[in-house]
């Protein structure tokens, strides 16, 4: 399921990033690789999306978050 | 043995790299730009024992794949300039993520030292490291440091020296087989001697790596530059720059085939898979050598964020802080600006005293109007620049700037800009020069250029005297406020529209998806802030100063030469003598003499190059309702917008006027319609930003092309809009009497 429907406070596992290779690599360099656990810290209808990954806080655009599949 | 060591400082953004760099080099720094890009290059030097060290602060990066300018630069520096040692600065309170870059440096086979920075924070968070073990895993010496307290600096330098003197230049790993990590290193505190271990990517990937590697060795293309295994991995990661570098079709074909094969077998993107394996290696290493004693879920940073980025409070807090920055920059800056002006005035007075009173001399005019006036006009902004960068440094170093981007992002994204663009645009209301310099906080080149190009549309403080002169001359009292407001709003609307336009035309291109790390809040160090402030101030003085000096001398020459013909000069001289020899009362004599002086100044300006250009341009200016006098004044306004007022005074032969001059207002009222008055303001708002702005844009964009594009684009826009408004006004009969 897409990251955008996950409620704040839940911890989910990244399954895949549905994006081009370059973007995947970029996210991977920031710690977003399949299997990594992340906590949804902020999820408001229109603003950016905030997640906690490996001890850092990462802000994603909503479009970006839509492309991240988690479980 | 070498006595000079070149050290490259690498590390993630927010790892405290710059703080450590400041702690290492203090004020012995030099800032420049990497050729062709807007990324800063910082260097510093120091002496440690018998060694001179040159330290290069590479841009902060998450990886060594060429995703951005910063990453390309960091990587190319390491590969091409072969520093003796690379120090990777890591935020040790967030180790796993930070080790990703370390792994890539390790794979590159460079002599590596890991600085576990912010080790005090790591301790507070309950992390315990087995440094000897980690050191063996990563094939590098490890030193714990606390950059903002300057702890661990000597130990770090010792480790750098030891690593550098071990011999073995960069990227000359003798073998590339995977090395078992635990057969090295006896004793030596967290030290490591010998070969770097490498990562095993698993049989499917390893097989293809070997195929590609063998082709690379056969091909010989990378000899002496890249390690074959490293290059093979990067090619499989589909690194654009390196793929372009490889000319061989056979090799490219193999790479394509390998990627397709692996992706089919493992069912995921190869880049992600490779990154995943690297993280696997890191997790494995950390599982064995890092212990976490306390589980902290909600840190102080999160608590601050719950207020500062709160849906309701976020915006007011942000606007309040911005107001403070604005206020600080322009109110606190006022007194020192006054002192600087007084200083230059005093200097001008001294220079003037070298010539007998009333005498005219070209050299005097050059020194007074050209050089002192021009340089003074630049230096006078220095307090603004310093204060602004003081405020920005505090916001940035504390970690707030990332939150500001978070809050403003939604709004700014609608006009095709980044959340961080808001700050330069706000500062633009004060002065475009610091605003353009403030675009440095934008990492993305397109966002940065767009912001830089539209900033002059935010009506700056220097344009206010023009409005202050014209509005009361043409508009009734009740309209003063609304007209001023309209002018400012037009600027904002145009800035938004231009940004959108640029983003969908010239600066189009794949929009960089919005991903950004929110660093934890930190106390900025006084040293860091002052170094930052000093750097900006010095850069401003040096670069803008040299260009501006040149242009202001040029403008001086344009408004001075060729001067009055001998006949005309003689006429004025005769007129003066007649009055002096006449019998009228003293007061009238003085008044008449002043009138002649003004007329002479007008005639001189009229016959000067600027006057002639203004004259020649008149047919072009007519559609906007401007005559040659306005044209000539506009040329002068290129030096600084407020000069327009003084030039209008001279050309209407009432001497140097200011914006409060009633005589000048009367003249304007007699000569022009309110519609023309409005068009003057409109044109001054939009057109050619002043030369300091152009010089700064040139510096910050690192290209004359963009600076001239800004100059030309804005002038054309101004022309188009002003013509439209004037013609429409005339057609509809608005403001023509």
mmCIF file of N, CA, C and O in Angstrom, chain A residues 9 11 14-34 39 41-50 53-62 64-65 67, chain B residues 12 62-63 67-68 71 93-97 100 104 125 268-272 275-276 279 283 297-299 302 305-306 309-311 402-403 405-407 409-410 512-519:
data_model
loop_
_atom_site.group_PDB
_atom_site.id
_atom_site.type_symbol
_atom_site.label_atom_id
_atom_site.label_comp_id
_atom_site.label_asym_id
_atom_site.label_seq_id
_atom_site.Cartn_x
_atom_site.Cartn_y
_atom_site.Cartn_z
ATOM 1 N N UNK A 9 2.314 7.807 13.480
ATOM 2 C CA UNK A 9 2.677 6.987 14.633
ATOM 3 C C UNK A 9 2.912 5.531 14.283
ATOM 4 O O UNK A 9 3.518 4.800 15.060
ATOM 5 N N UNK A 11 4.529 2.265 12.479
ATOM 6 C CA UNK A 11 5.835 1.912 11.940
ATOM 7 C C UNK A 11 5.625 0.877 10.839
ATOM 8 O O UNK A 11 4.960 -0.135 11.053
ATOM 9 N N UNK A 14 9.459 -0.614 4.348
ATOM 10 C CA UNK A 14 9.464 -0.205 2.956
ATOM 11 C C UNK A 14 9.524 -1.439 2.052
ATOM 12 O O UNK A 14 10.346 -2.330 2.267
ATOM 13 N N UNK A 15 8.646 -1.483 1.065
ATOM 14 C CA UNK A 15 8.652 -2.603 0.133
ATOM 15 C C UNK A 15 9.375 -2.212 -1.156
ATOM 16 O O UNK A 15 10.303 -2.873 -1.595
ATOM 17 N N UNK A 16 8.938 -1.113 -1.746
ATOM 18 C CA UNK A 16 9.566 -0.690 -2.992
ATOM 19 C C UNK A 16 9.290 0.781 -3.248
ATOM 20 O O UNK A 16 8.337 1.348 -2.715
ATOM 21 N N UNK A 17 10.151 1.360 -4.038
ATOM 22 C CA UNK A 17 9.919 2.724 -4.491
ATOM 23 C C UNK A 17 9.599 2.637 -5.979
ATOM 24 O O UNK A 17 10.402 2.123 -6.758
ATOM 25 N N UNK A 18 8.403 3.091 -6.328
ATOM 26 C CA UNK A 18 8.012 3.005 -7.734
ATOM 27 C C UNK A 18 8.438 4.264 -8.465
ATOM 28 O O UNK A 18 7.646 5.160 -8.701
ATOM 29 N N UNK A 19 9.710 4.298 -8.793
ATOM 30 C CA UNK A 19 10.242 5.486 -9.451
ATOM 31 C C UNK A 19 11.431 5.077 -10.290
ATOM 32 O O UNK A 19 11.897 3.945 -10.211
ATOM 33 N N UNK A 20 11.930 6.030 -11.066
ATOM 34 C CA UNK A 20 13.082 5.761 -11.904
ATOM 35 C C UNK A 20 14.308 5.428 -11.063
ATOM 36 O O UNK A 20 14.335 5.671 -9.856
ATOM 37 N N UNK A 21 15.291 4.868 -11.743
ATOM 38 C CA UNK A 21 16.488 4.419 -11.046
ATOM 39 C C UNK A 21 17.190 5.525 -10.272
ATOM 40 O O UNK A 21 17.588 5.333 -9.129
ATOM 41 N N UNK A 22 17.323 6.685 -10.899
ATOM 42 C CA UNK A 22 18.060 7.768 -10.249
ATOM 43 C C UNK A 22 17.444 8.131 -8.910
ATOM 44 O O UNK A 22 18.136 8.259 -7.906
ATOM 45 N N UNK A 23 16.130 8.234 -8.904
ATOM 46 C CA UNK A 23 15.444 8.627 -7.681
ATOM 47 C C UNK A 23 15.567 7.534 -6.620
ATOM 48 O O UNK A 23 15.790 7.813 -5.442
ATOM 49 N N UNK A 24 15.448 6.290 -7.075
ATOM 50 C CA UNK A 24 15.617 5.187 -6.134
ATOM 51 C C UNK A 24 16.977 5.246 -5.461
ATOM 52 O O UNK A 24 17.105 5.053 -4.257
ATOM 53 N N UNK A 25 17.990 5.497 -6.283
ATOM 54 C CA UNK A 25 19.346 5.557 -5.746
ATOM 55 C C UNK A 25 19.488 6.685 -4.745
ATOM 56 O O UNK A 25 20.105 6.536 -3.686
ATOM 57 N N UNK A 26 18.877 7.799 -5.076
ATOM 58 C CA UNK A 26 18.953 8.960 -4.204
ATOM 59 C C UNK A 26 18.306 8.669 -2.857
ATOM 60 O O UNK A 26 18.844 9.015 -1.801
ATOM 61 N N UNK A 27 17.142 8.046 -2.921
ATOM 62 C CA UNK A 27 16.454 7.701 -1.672
ATOM 63 C C UNK A 27 17.240 6.647 -0.898
ATOM 64 O O UNK A 27 17.334 6.708 0.326
ATOM 65 N N UNK A 28 17.817 5.715 -1.651
ATOM 66 C CA UNK A 28 18.592 4.658 -1.004
ATOM 67 C C UNK A 28 19.751 5.261 -0.226
ATOM 68 O O UNK A 28 20.056 4.838 0.895
ATOM 69 N N UNK A 29 20.399 6.278 -0.824
ATOM 70 C CA UNK A 29 21.530 6.908 -0.157
ATOM 71 C C UNK A 29 21.105 7.561 1.154
ATOM 72 O O UNK A 29 21.899 7.738 2.062
ATOM 73 N N UNK A 30 19.827 7.916 1.258
ATOM 74 C CA UNK A 30 19.338 8.528 2.491
ATOM 75 C C UNK A 30 18.777 7.469 3.434
ATOM 76 O O UNK A 30 18.196 7.793 4.456
ATOM 77 N N UNK A 31 18.941 6.230 3.077
ATOM 78 C CA UNK A 31 18.542 5.156 3.974
ATOM 79 C C UNK A 31 17.240 4.479 3.593
ATOM 80 O O UNK A 31 16.826 3.528 4.253
ATOM 81 N N UNK A 32 16.577 4.964 2.546
ATOM 82 C CA UNK A 32 15.295 4.371 2.171
ATOM 83 C C UNK A 32 15.500 3.205 1.205
ATOM 84 O O UNK A 32 15.395 3.354 -0.003
ATOM 85 N N UNK A 33 15.824 2.046 1.762
ATOM 86 C CA UNK A 33 15.979 0.841 0.950
ATOM 87 C C UNK A 33 14.909 -0.160 1.365
ATOM 88 O O UNK A 33 14.409 -0.104 2.491
ATOM 89 N N UNK A 34 14.543 -1.066 0.469
ATOM 90 C CA UNK A 34 13.533 -2.059 0.825
ATOM 91 C C UNK A 34 13.904 -2.792 2.121
ATOM 92 O O UNK A 34 15.062 -3.133 2.342
ATOM 93 N N UNK A 39 8.975 5.231 10.571
ATOM 94 C CA UNK A 39 7.837 5.675 11.350
ATOM 95 C C UNK A 39 7.231 6.900 10.674
ATOM 96 O O UNK A 39 7.953 7.824 10.286
ATOM 97 N N UNK A 41 5.686 10.256 10.854
ATOM 98 C CA UNK A 41 5.662 11.284 11.894
ATOM 99 C C UNK A 41 4.671 12.401 11.584
ATOM 100 O O UNK A 41 4.212 13.103 12.476
ATOM 101 N N UNK A 42 4.414 12.607 10.306
ATOM 102 C CA UNK A 42 3.500 13.672 9.926
ATOM 103 C C UNK A 42 2.814 13.269 8.646
ATOM 104 O O UNK A 42 3.459 12.833 7.708
ATOM 105 N N UNK A 43 1.515 13.395 8.624
ATOM 106 C CA UNK A 43 0.785 13.052 7.412
ATOM 107 C C UNK A 43 -0.458 13.926 7.356
ATOM 108 O O UNK A 43 -1.503 13.557 7.833
ATOM 109 N N UNK A 44 -0.256 15.121 6.804
ATOM 110 C CA UNK A 44 -1.399 16.032 6.667
ATOM 111 C C UNK A 44 -1.829 16.032 5.205
ATOM 112 O O UNK A 44 -1.007 15.796 4.326
ATOM 113 N N UNK A 45 -3.103 16.283 4.955
ATOM 114 C CA UNK A 45 -3.655 16.098 3.612
ATOM 115 C C UNK A 45 -2.842 16.719 2.478
ATOM 116 O O UNK A 45 -2.711 16.117 1.438
ATOM 117 N N UNK A 46 -2.304 17.935 2.672
ATOM 118 C CA UNK A 46 -1.663 18.541 1.516
ATOM 119 C C UNK A 46 -0.181 18.828 1.688
ATOM 120 O O UNK A 46 0.559 18.867 0.730
ATOM 121 N N UNK A 47 0.240 18.999 2.910
ATOM 122 C CA UNK A 47 1.629 19.402 3.135
ATOM 123 C C UNK A 47 2.593 18.265 2.894
ATOM 124 O O UNK A 47 2.203 17.180 2.499
ATOM 125 N N UNK A 48 3.891 18.539 3.103
ATOM 126 C CA UNK A 48 4.869 17.478 2.940
ATOM 127 C C UNK A 48 4.713 16.388 4.009
ATOM 128 O O UNK A 48 4.020 16.567 5.010
ATOM 129 N N UNK A 49 5.385 15.318 3.774
ATOM 130 C CA UNK A 49 5.250 14.105 4.549
ATOM 131 C C UNK A 49 6.511 13.944 5.378
ATOM 132 O O UNK A 49 7.604 14.174 4.878
ATOM 133 N N UNK A 50 6.378 13.553 6.629
ATOM 134 C CA UNK A 50 7.583 13.424 7.453
ATOM 135 C C UNK A 50 7.707 11.999 7.992
ATOM 136 O O UNK A 50 6.770 11.463 8.581
ATOM 137 N N UNK A 53 13.560 7.613 9.745
ATOM 138 C CA UNK A 53 14.259 6.438 9.213
ATOM 139 C C UNK A 53 15.645 6.363 9.809
ATOM 140 O O UNK A 53 16.376 7.355 9.750
ATOM 141 N N UNK A 54 16.008 5.250 10.360
ATOM 142 C CA UNK A 54 17.367 5.071 10.891
ATOM 143 C C UNK A 54 17.824 6.283 11.703
ATOM 144 O O UNK A 54 18.925 6.785 11.522
ATOM 145 N N UNK A 55 16.950 6.767 12.539
ATOM 146 C CA UNK A 55 17.352 7.843 13.444
ATOM 147 C C UNK A 55 17.361 9.229 12.838
ATOM 148 O O UNK A 55 17.691 10.201 13.506
ATOM 149 N N UNK A 56 17.025 9.379 11.521
ATOM 150 C CA UNK A 56 16.951 10.741 11.005
ATOM 151 C C UNK A 56 15.533 11.034 10.538
ATOM 152 O O UNK A 56 14.726 10.145 10.344
ATOM 153 N N UNK A 57 15.254 12.321 10.414
ATOM 154 C CA UNK A 57 13.922 12.774 9.993
ATOM 155 C C UNK A 57 13.991 13.155 8.529
ATOM 156 O O UNK A 57 14.786 14.009 8.153
ATOM 157 N N UNK A 58 13.164 12.532 7.733
ATOM 158 C CA UNK A 58 13.204 12.847 6.305
ATOM 159 C C UNK A 58 11.847 13.342 5.828
ATOM 160 O O UNK A 58 10.813 12.769 6.146
ATOM 161 N N UNK A 59 11.925 14.462 5.103
ATOM 162 C CA UNK A 59 10.725 15.100 4.608
ATOM 163 C C UNK A 59 10.563 14.740 3.128
ATOM 164 O O UNK A 59 11.518 14.832 2.366
ATOM 165 N N UNK A 60 9.380 14.313 2.751
ATOM 166 C CA UNK A 60 9.120 13.931 1.361
ATOM 167 C C UNK A 60 7.971 14.761 0.828
ATOM 168 O O UNK A 60 7.041 15.067 1.557
ATOM 169 N N UNK A 61 8.046 15.076 -0.458
ATOM 170 C CA UNK A 61 6.888 15.697 -1.081
ATOM 171 C C UNK A 61 5.776 14.661 -1.154
ATOM 172 O O UNK A 61 6.042 13.465 -1.139
ATOM 173 N N UNK A 62 4.537 15.117 -1.219
ATOM 174 C CA UNK A 62 3.429 14.156 -1.244
ATOM 175 C C UNK A 62 3.476 13.236 -2.443
ATOM 176 O O UNK A 62 3.197 12.047 -2.353
ATOM 177 N N UNK A 64 6.014 12.222 -3.942
ATOM 178 C CA UNK A 64 7.066 11.248 -3.665
ATOM 179 C C UNK A 64 6.541 10.138 -2.753
ATOM 180 O O UNK A 64 6.746 8.949 -3.018
ATOM 181 N N UNK A 65 5.841 10.552 -1.703
ATOM 182 C CA UNK A 65 5.339 9.581 -0.738
ATOM 183 C C UNK A 65 4.349 8.624 -1.393
ATOM 184 O O UNK A 65 4.256 7.450 -1.030
ATOM 185 N N UNK A 67 4.600 7.342 -4.168
ATOM 186 C CA UNK A 67 5.309 6.317 -4.932
ATOM 187 C C UNK A 67 6.001 5.292 -4.049
ATOM 188 O O UNK A 67 6.616 4.362 -4.537
ATOM 189 N N UNK B 12 28.120 13.482 5.163
ATOM 190 C CA UNK B 12 26.717 13.803 4.881
ATOM 191 C C UNK B 12 26.432 15.259 5.219
ATOM 192 O O UNK B 12 27.104 15.830 6.059
ATOM 193 N N UNK B 62 25.323 12.440 0.360
ATOM 194 C CA UNK B 62 24.887 11.177 0.944
ATOM 195 C C UNK B 62 25.561 9.988 0.273
ATOM 196 O O UNK B 62 25.629 8.911 0.827
ATOM 197 N N UNK B 63 25.983 10.193 -0.966
ATOM 198 C CA UNK B 63 26.594 9.070 -1.671
ATOM 199 C C UNK B 63 27.640 9.590 -2.632
ATOM 200 O O UNK B 63 27.878 10.785 -2.734
ATOM 201 N N UNK B 67 24.396 11.973 -8.529
ATOM 202 C CA UNK B 67 22.999 12.417 -8.594
ATOM 203 C C UNK B 67 22.899 13.932 -8.667
ATOM 204 O O UNK B 67 21.953 14.482 -9.183
ATOM 205 N N UNK B 68 23.846 14.613 -8.063
ATOM 206 C CA UNK B 68 23.767 16.079 -8.034
ATOM 207 C C UNK B 68 25.145 16.670 -8.266
ATOM 208 O O UNK B 68 26.157 15.961 -8.222
ATOM 209 N N UNK B 71 27.545 15.886 -5.467
ATOM 210 C CA UNK B 71 28.119 14.544 -5.441
ATOM 211 C C UNK B 71 29.188 14.375 -6.511
ATOM 212 O O UNK B 71 30.229 13.765 -6.277
ATOM 213 N N UNK B 93 25.772 9.936 16.252
ATOM 214 C CA UNK B 93 24.506 9.653 16.918
ATOM 215 C C UNK B 93 23.496 9.109 15.909
ATOM 216 O O UNK B 93 22.375 8.778 16.259
ATOM 217 N N UNK B 94 23.896 9.031 14.656
ATOM 218 C CA UNK B 94 23.016 8.534 13.594
ATOM 219 C C UNK B 94 23.890 7.732 12.639
ATOM 220 O O UNK B 94 24.001 8.020 11.459
ATOM 221 N N UNK B 95 24.551 6.720 13.236
ATOM 222 C CA UNK B 95 25.701 6.115 12.580
ATOM 223 C C UNK B 95 25.377 5.343 11.299
ATOM 224 O O UNK B 95 26.033 5.524 10.288
ATOM 225 N N UNK B 96 24.351 4.493 11.350
ATOM 226 C CA UNK B 96 24.118 3.587 10.221
ATOM 227 C C UNK B 96 23.976 4.330 8.906
ATOM 228 O O UNK B 96 24.606 3.993 7.916
ATOM 229 N N UNK B 97 23.113 5.347 8.918
ATOM 230 C CA UNK B 97 22.887 6.108 7.707
ATOM 231 C C UNK B 97 24.184 6.784 7.235
ATOM 232 O O UNK B 97 24.520 6.797 6.054
ATOM 233 N N UNK B 100 26.944 4.897 5.211
ATOM 234 C CA UNK B 100 26.736 4.570 3.801
ATOM 235 C C UNK B 100 27.796 5.245 2.924
ATOM 236 O O UNK B 100 28.339 4.635 2.004
ATOM 237 N N UNK B 104 31.164 3.637 0.682
ATOM 238 C CA UNK B 104 31.518 3.968 -0.698
ATOM 239 C C UNK B 104 32.942 4.478 -0.812
ATOM 240 O O UNK B 104 33.631 4.201 -1.782
ATOM 241 N N UNK B 125 22.788 9.697 23.807
ATOM 242 C CA UNK B 125 21.727 8.838 23.302
ATOM 243 C C UNK B 125 21.953 7.374 23.657
ATOM 244 O O UNK B 125 21.196 6.507 23.237
ATOM 245 N N UNK B 268 14.380 -6.727 -8.438
ATOM 246 C CA UNK B 268 14.319 -5.319 -7.998
ATOM 247 C C UNK B 268 15.346 -4.506 -8.782
ATOM 248 O O UNK B 268 16.225 -5.061 -9.435
ATOM 249 N N UNK B 269 15.200 -3.197 -8.698
ATOM 250 C CA UNK B 269 16.149 -2.307 -9.355
ATOM 251 C C UNK B 269 17.547 -2.596 -8.838
ATOM 252 O O UNK B 269 17.757 -2.735 -7.640
ATOM 253 N N UNK B 270 18.497 -2.653 -9.738
ATOM 254 C CA UNK B 270 19.852 -3.002 -9.330
ATOM 255 C C UNK B 270 20.453 -1.962 -8.390
ATOM 256 O O UNK B 270 21.134 -2.290 -7.416
ATOM 257 N N UNK B 271 20.173 -0.694 -8.695
ATOM 258 C CA UNK B 271 20.707 0.355 -7.820
ATOM 259 C C UNK B 271 20.260 0.161 -6.383
ATOM 260 O O UNK B 271 21.029 0.288 -5.442
ATOM 261 N N UNK B 272 18.954 -0.127 -6.266
ATOM 262 C CA UNK B 272 18.406 -0.325 -4.929
ATOM 263 C C UNK B 272 19.018 -1.572 -4.291
ATOM 264 O O UNK B 272 19.324 -1.590 -3.100
ATOM 265 N N UNK B 275 22.490 -0.761 -3.114
ATOM 266 C CA UNK B 275 22.395 0.043 -1.889
ATOM 267 C C UNK B 275 21.987 -0.851 -0.723
ATOM 268 O O UNK B 275 22.523 -0.743 0.383
ATOM 269 N N UNK B 276 21.035 -1.747 -0.983
ATOM 270 C CA UNK B 276 20.566 -2.654 0.064
ATOM 271 C C UNK B 276 21.688 -3.520 0.606
ATOM 272 O O UNK B 276 21.821 -3.706 1.824
ATOM 273 N N UNK B 279 23.889 -1.469 2.841
ATOM 274 C CA UNK B 279 23.292 -1.290 4.166
ATOM 275 C C UNK B 279 23.361 -2.582 4.961
ATOM 276 O O UNK B 279 23.513 -2.571 6.182
ATOM 277 N N UNK B 283 24.749 -2.832 8.603
ATOM 278 C CA UNK B 283 23.974 -3.376 9.730
ATOM 279 C C UNK B 283 24.751 -4.497 10.394
ATOM 280 O O UNK B 283 24.798 -4.590 11.621
ATOM 281 N N UNK B 297 12.834 7.669 22.232
ATOM 282 C CA UNK B 297 11.917 7.816 21.119
ATOM 283 C C UNK B 297 11.675 9.285 20.779
ATOM 284 O O UNK B 297 11.824 9.699 19.654
ATOM 285 N N UNK B 298 11.331 10.050 21.770
ATOM 286 C CA UNK B 298 11.007 11.440 21.459
ATOM 287 C C UNK B 298 12.085 12.373 21.984
ATOM 288 O O UNK B 298 12.179 12.636 23.165
ATOM 289 N N UNK B 299 12.905 12.826 21.083
ATOM 290 C CA UNK B 299 14.010 13.686 21.470
ATOM 291 C C UNK B 299 13.521 15.133 21.569
ATOM 292 O O UNK B 299 12.394 15.453 21.191
ATOM 293 N N UNK B 302 12.189 16.695 18.385
ATOM 294 C CA UNK B 302 10.802 16.403 18.031
ATOM 295 C C UNK B 302 9.845 17.300 18.795
ATOM 296 O O UNK B 302 8.818 17.719 18.272
ATOM 297 N N UNK B 305 9.891 20.650 17.239
ATOM 298 C CA UNK B 305 9.191 20.563 15.960
ATOM 299 C C UNK B 305 7.678 20.541 16.102
ATOM 300 O O UNK B 305 6.966 21.037 15.243
ATOM 301 N N UNK B 306 7.210 19.940 17.204
ATOM 302 C CA UNK B 306 5.763 19.859 17.354
ATOM 303 C C UNK B 306 5.156 21.251 17.507
ATOM 304 O O UNK B 306 3.978 21.450 17.223
ATOM 305 N N UNK B 309 6.724 23.398 13.616
ATOM 306 C CA UNK B 309 6.134 22.987 12.336
ATOM 307 C C UNK B 309 4.665 22.605 12.512
ATOM 308 O O UNK B 309 4.073 21.965 11.655
ATOM 309 N N UNK B 310 4.115 23.051 13.618
ATOM 310 C CA UNK B 310 2.701 22.808 13.900
ATOM 311 C C UNK B 310 1.823 23.424 12.820
ATOM 312 O O UNK B 310 2.127 24.478 12.275
ATOM 313 N N UNK B 311 0.713 22.752 12.527
ATOM 314 C CA UNK B 311 -0.141 23.237 11.441
ATOM 315 C C UNK B 311 -0.674 24.634 11.687
ATOM 316 O O UNK B 311 -0.805 25.435 10.772
ATOM 317 N N UNK B 402 15.655 24.314 7.515
ATOM 318 C CA UNK B 402 15.002 23.150 6.911
ATOM 319 C C UNK B 402 13.518 23.134 7.263
ATOM 320 O O UNK B 402 12.677 22.765 6.446
ATOM 321 N N UNK B 403 13.196 23.576 8.476
ATOM 322 C CA UNK B 403 11.778 23.624 8.887
ATOM 323 C C UNK B 403 11.035 24.712 8.117
ATOM 324 O O UNK B 403 9.860 24.556 7.779
ATOM 325 N N UNK B 405 11.604 25.664 5.150
ATOM 326 C CA UNK B 405 11.312 25.103 3.833
ATOM 327 C C UNK B 405 10.097 24.186 3.918
ATOM 328 O O UNK B 405 9.224 24.192 3.044
ATOM 329 N N UNK B 406 10.027 23.440 4.992
ATOM 330 C CA UNK B 406 8.926 22.524 5.233
ATOM 331 C C UNK B 406 7.593 23.274 5.276
ATOM 332 O O UNK B 406 6.611 22.886 4.663
ATOM 333 N N UNK B 407 7.605 24.395 5.992
ATOM 334 C CA UNK B 407 6.372 25.158 6.174
ATOM 335 C C UNK B 407 5.948 25.886 4.902
ATOM 336 O O UNK B 407 4.775 25.905 4.537
ATOM 337 N N UNK B 409 6.852 25.253 1.863
ATOM 338 C CA UNK B 409 6.980 24.484 0.633
ATOM 339 C C UNK B 409 5.711 24.445 -0.205
ATOM 340 O O UNK B 409 5.742 24.596 -1.416
ATOM 341 N N UNK B 410 4.587 24.233 0.441
ATOM 342 C CA UNK B 410 3.343 24.072 -0.294
ATOM 343 C C UNK B 410 3.025 25.306 -1.130
ATOM 344 O O UNK B 410 2.681 25.223 -2.303
ATOM 345 N N UNK B 512 13.253 18.232 -9.441
ATOM 346 C CA UNK B 512 13.873 17.363 -8.453
ATOM 347 C C UNK B 512 12.842 17.042 -7.385
ATOM 348 O O UNK B 512 12.276 17.935 -6.777
ATOM 349 N N UNK B 513 12.561 15.768 -7.176
ATOM 350 C CA UNK B 513 11.533 15.421 -6.197
ATOM 351 C C UNK B 513 11.955 15.903 -4.823
ATOM 352 O O UNK B 513 13.139 15.973 -4.510
ATOM 353 N N UNK B 514 10.952 16.210 -4.087
ATOM 354 C CA UNK B 514 11.243 16.841 -2.813
ATOM 355 C C UNK B 514 11.570 15.815 -1.736
ATOM 356 O O UNK B 514 10.685 15.145 -1.224
ATOM 357 N N UNK B 515 12.831 15.700 -1.446
ATOM 358 C CA UNK B 515 13.280 14.836 -0.358
ATOM 359 C C UNK B 515 14.335 15.607 0.397
ATOM 360 O O UNK B 515 15.277 16.116 -0.180
ATOM 361 N N UNK B 516 14.144 15.724 1.673
ATOM 362 C CA UNK B 516 15.089 16.531 2.424
ATOM 363 C C UNK B 516 15.161 16.043 3.857
ATOM 364 O O UNK B 516 14.158 15.627 4.419
ATOM 365 N N UNK B 517 16.348 16.106 4.408
ATOM 366 C CA UNK B 517 16.483 15.669 5.779
ATOM 367 C C UNK B 517 16.219 16.838 6.719
ATOM 368 O O UNK B 517 16.625 17.957 6.450
ATOM 369 N N UNK B 518 15.482 16.586 7.793
ATOM 370 C CA UNK B 518 15.327 17.610 8.832
ATOM 371 C C UNK B 518 16.379 17.332 9.885
ATOM 372 O O UNK B 518 16.245 16.381 10.640
ATOM 373 N N UNK B 519 17.434 18.123 9.922
ATOM 374 C CA UNK B 519 18.489 17.838 10.902
ATOM 375 C C UNK B 519 17.995 18.128 12.313
ATOM 376 O O UNK B 519 17.093 18.947 12.484
#
